[in-house]
Short mmCIF file of C-alpha atoms in Angstrom, two decimals:
data_model
loop_
_atom_site.label_atom_id
_atom_site.label_comp_id
_atom_site.label_asym_id
_atom_site.label_seq_id
_atom_site.Cartn_x
_atom_site.Cartn_y
_atom_site.Cartn_z
CA MET A 116 -5.27 -24.10 16.79
CA LYS A 117 -3.06 -21.14 15.85
CA THR A 118 -3.79 -19.03 12.79
CA HIS A 119 -0.73 -18.47 10.64
CA PRO A 120 -0.60 -14.66 10.16
CA ARG A 121 1.57 -14.83 7.02
CA LEU A 122 -1.40 -16.05 4.98
CA PHE A 123 -3.24 -12.79 5.50
CA LEU A 124 -0.53 -10.22 4.72
CA LEU A 125 -1.58 -9.29 1.18
CA LEU A 126 -5.27 -9.10 2.09
CA PHE A 127 -4.41 -6.47 4.68
CA PHE A 128 -2.48 -4.26 2.34
CA GLY A 129 -5.17 -4.25 -0.32
CA THR A 130 -7.20 -1.75 1.72
CA HIS A 131 -5.77 1.72 2.22
CA LEU A 132 -6.51 5.42 1.96
CA THR A 133 -3.98 7.84 0.46
CA PHE A 134 -3.69 11.57 1.06
CA SER A 135 -1.08 13.45 -0.96
CA GLN A 136 0.13 16.90 -1.94
CA SER A 137 1.23 17.15 -5.57
CA PHE A 138 3.88 19.32 -7.23
CA ASP A 139 3.34 19.70 -10.99
CA TRP A 140 5.76 20.38 -13.87
CA ASN A 141 4.19 20.13 -17.33
CA ARG A 142 3.33 16.42 -17.69
CA HIS A 143 5.42 15.36 -14.67
CA HIS A 144 4.03 15.24 -11.13
CA ALA A 145 5.60 14.39 -7.77
CA ALA A 146 3.72 13.94 -4.52
CA ILE A 147 4.40 13.20 -0.89
CA SER A 148 1.80 10.75 0.41
CA VAL A 149 0.44 9.44 3.69
CA ASP A 150 -1.41 6.13 3.53
CA ALA A 151 -3.68 4.66 6.20
CA LEU A 152 -3.20 0.87 6.06
CA LEU A 153 -6.41 -0.73 7.31
CA PRO A 154 -6.27 -4.33 8.55
CA ASP A 155 -9.33 -6.50 8.02
CA GLY A 156 -10.40 -10.09 8.67
CA ASP A 157 -8.03 -12.34 10.60
CA PHE A 158 -5.12 -10.00 9.88
CA GLY A 159 -6.85 -7.30 11.93
CA ARG A 160 -6.78 -9.62 14.95
CA PHE A 161 -2.96 -9.46 15.04
CA TRP A 162 -1.88 -5.99 13.83
CA ASN A 163 -3.02 -2.40 14.25
CA THR A 164 -3.84 0.19 11.62
CA ALA A 165 -0.63 1.91 10.50
CA ALA A 166 0.37 5.10 8.71
CA ALA A 167 2.78 4.83 5.77
CA LEU A 168 4.85 7.75 4.52
CA GLY A 169 5.74 7.66 0.85
CA GLY A 170 6.14 9.31 -2.50
CA ILE A 171 4.39 9.18 -5.87
CA LEU A 172 5.80 10.03 -9.30
CA ARG A 173 3.38 10.44 -12.21
CA TYR A 174 3.83 11.07 -15.93
CA ASP A 175 0.79 12.07 -18.03
CA VAL A 176 0.88 10.17 -21.34
CA ASN A 177 -2.22 12.13 -22.43
CA GLU A 178 -5.24 13.69 -20.72
CA ALA A 179 -6.80 10.33 -19.86
CA MET A 180 -3.81 7.98 -19.34
CA PHE A 181 -0.81 8.20 -17.04
CA LEU A 182 2.04 6.17 -15.55
CA ILE A 183 2.57 6.04 -11.79
CA GLY A 184 5.46 4.87 -9.62
CA ARG A 185 5.00 4.81 -5.87
CA GLY A 186 6.84 3.80 -2.74
CA ALA A 187 5.94 3.86 0.95
CA VAL A 188 7.20 2.64 4.32
CA ALA A 189 5.24 1.88 7.52
CA SER A 190 5.98 0.53 10.97
CA VAL A 191 3.24 -1.98 11.84
CA LYS A 192 2.72 -2.92 15.50
CA THR A 193 0.90 -5.90 16.99
CA ARG A 194 -2.39 -5.25 18.74
CA ASP A 195 -2.63 -5.02 22.53
CA GLY A 196 -3.38 -8.43 24.00
CA VAL A 197 -1.50 -10.30 21.26
CA ASN A 198 1.40 -12.43 22.50
CA LYS A 199 4.40 -10.45 21.21
CA GLY A 200 6.56 -13.55 21.71
CA GLU A 201 4.55 -15.27 18.94
CA ILE A 202 3.50 -12.43 16.59
CA PRO A 203 6.20 -9.93 15.50
CA ASP A 204 6.01 -6.23 14.70
CA PHE A 205 7.31 -5.41 11.22
CA THR A 206 8.37 -2.66 8.85
CA TYR A 207 6.41 -2.69 5.60
CA LEU A 208 7.79 -1.39 2.27
CA ILE A 209 5.82 -1.20 -0.97
CA PHE A 210 7.02 -0.24 -4.42
CA SER A 211 4.71 -0.29 -7.44
CA GLY A 212 4.53 0.69 -11.09
CA GLU A 213 1.09 1.26 -12.60
CA VAL A 214 -0.73 2.35 -15.76
CA HIS A 215 -3.85 4.39 -14.94
CA ARG A 216 -6.76 5.58 -17.05
CA ARG A 217 -9.21 8.29 -16.10
CA LEU A 218 -12.67 6.69 -16.29
CA LEU A 219 -15.00 9.54 -15.27
CA HIS A 220 -14.50 13.25 -14.73
CA TRP A 221 -16.71 15.80 -12.94
CA LYS A 222 -15.51 19.37 -12.38
CA PHE A 223 -12.61 18.74 -9.96
CA PHE A 224 -13.33 15.05 -9.11
CA HIS A 225 -12.33 12.10 -11.25
CA VAL A 226 -12.46 8.32 -11.05
CA GLU A 227 -9.48 6.36 -12.32
CA GLY A 228 -8.64 2.69 -12.69
CA GLY A 229 -5.22 1.11 -12.97
CA LEU A 230 -3.21 -2.07 -13.43
CA GLY A 231 0.37 -2.68 -12.39
CA LEU A 232 3.02 -4.63 -10.52
CA ALA A 233 3.81 -4.28 -6.81
CA ASN A 234 6.53 -5.51 -4.50
CA HIS A 235 5.63 -5.90 -0.81
CA THR A 236 8.53 -6.32 1.63
CA PHE A 237 8.03 -7.25 5.27
CA MET A 238 10.94 -6.81 7.68
CA PHE A 239 9.93 -8.64 10.87
CA ARG A 240 11.29 -7.35 14.21
CA GLY A 241 11.56 -8.65 17.75
CA SER A 242 11.91 -12.04 19.38
CA ALA A 243 9.10 -13.60 17.31
CA ALA A 244 10.62 -12.53 13.96
CA THR A 245 11.98 -15.99 13.09
CA LEU A 246 9.35 -18.09 14.88
CA TYR A 247 7.10 -18.68 11.82
CA HIS A 248 9.38 -17.42 9.06
CA GLU A 249 12.66 -18.76 7.72
CA ASN A 250 13.88 -15.21 7.13
CA THR A 251 13.29 -11.97 8.98
CA ILE A 252 12.83 -10.23 5.60
CA GLU A 253 10.24 -11.49 3.14
CA SER A 254 9.31 -10.00 -0.26
CA GLU A 255 6.32 -10.82 -2.43
CA MET A 256 5.69 -9.60 -5.97
CA GLY A 257 2.28 -9.49 -7.58
CA PHE A 258 -0.17 -7.82 -9.91
CA LEU A 259 -2.46 -5.07 -8.71
CA ALA A 260 -5.69 -3.49 -9.84
CA SER A 261 -6.87 -0.22 -8.38
CA LEU A 262 -9.88 2.04 -8.47
CA ALA A 263 -9.51 5.55 -7.08
CA LEU A 264 -11.57 8.68 -6.53
CA SER A 265 -9.33 11.75 -6.83
CA MET A 266 -9.85 15.44 -6.29
CA LYS A 267 -7.78 17.97 -8.16
#
């Protein structure tokens, strides 16, 4: 029995680490980010960990609340040993808009939580791109909740 990899896409992209360098202007902030996308569960059987390059824009509403817009792109490759004729590589794009609130603050560390909307786009590549999917490009929109530990 074959596992349908499409069912596991959003579970994979819920786990990531972000490293960024911020440029600040008053209440406006811009950052270049690098995300490590970490596959887990069945999704990890098909695709490797990938690095995503992106950008983050932030506006501070007040000291504890801020708005965030982010975008990133990654090239995700199938694992060694996976039949590349059945499981395609893909380019991943994410765009999100979020409202964040600082929950805890210690010296230069803080914990923040957020809610928002995200669009995940998968652009499948190679001979297997249309094997399981009607289109080679698929987009999914959804709600997100995040919890982050930041250092500033």
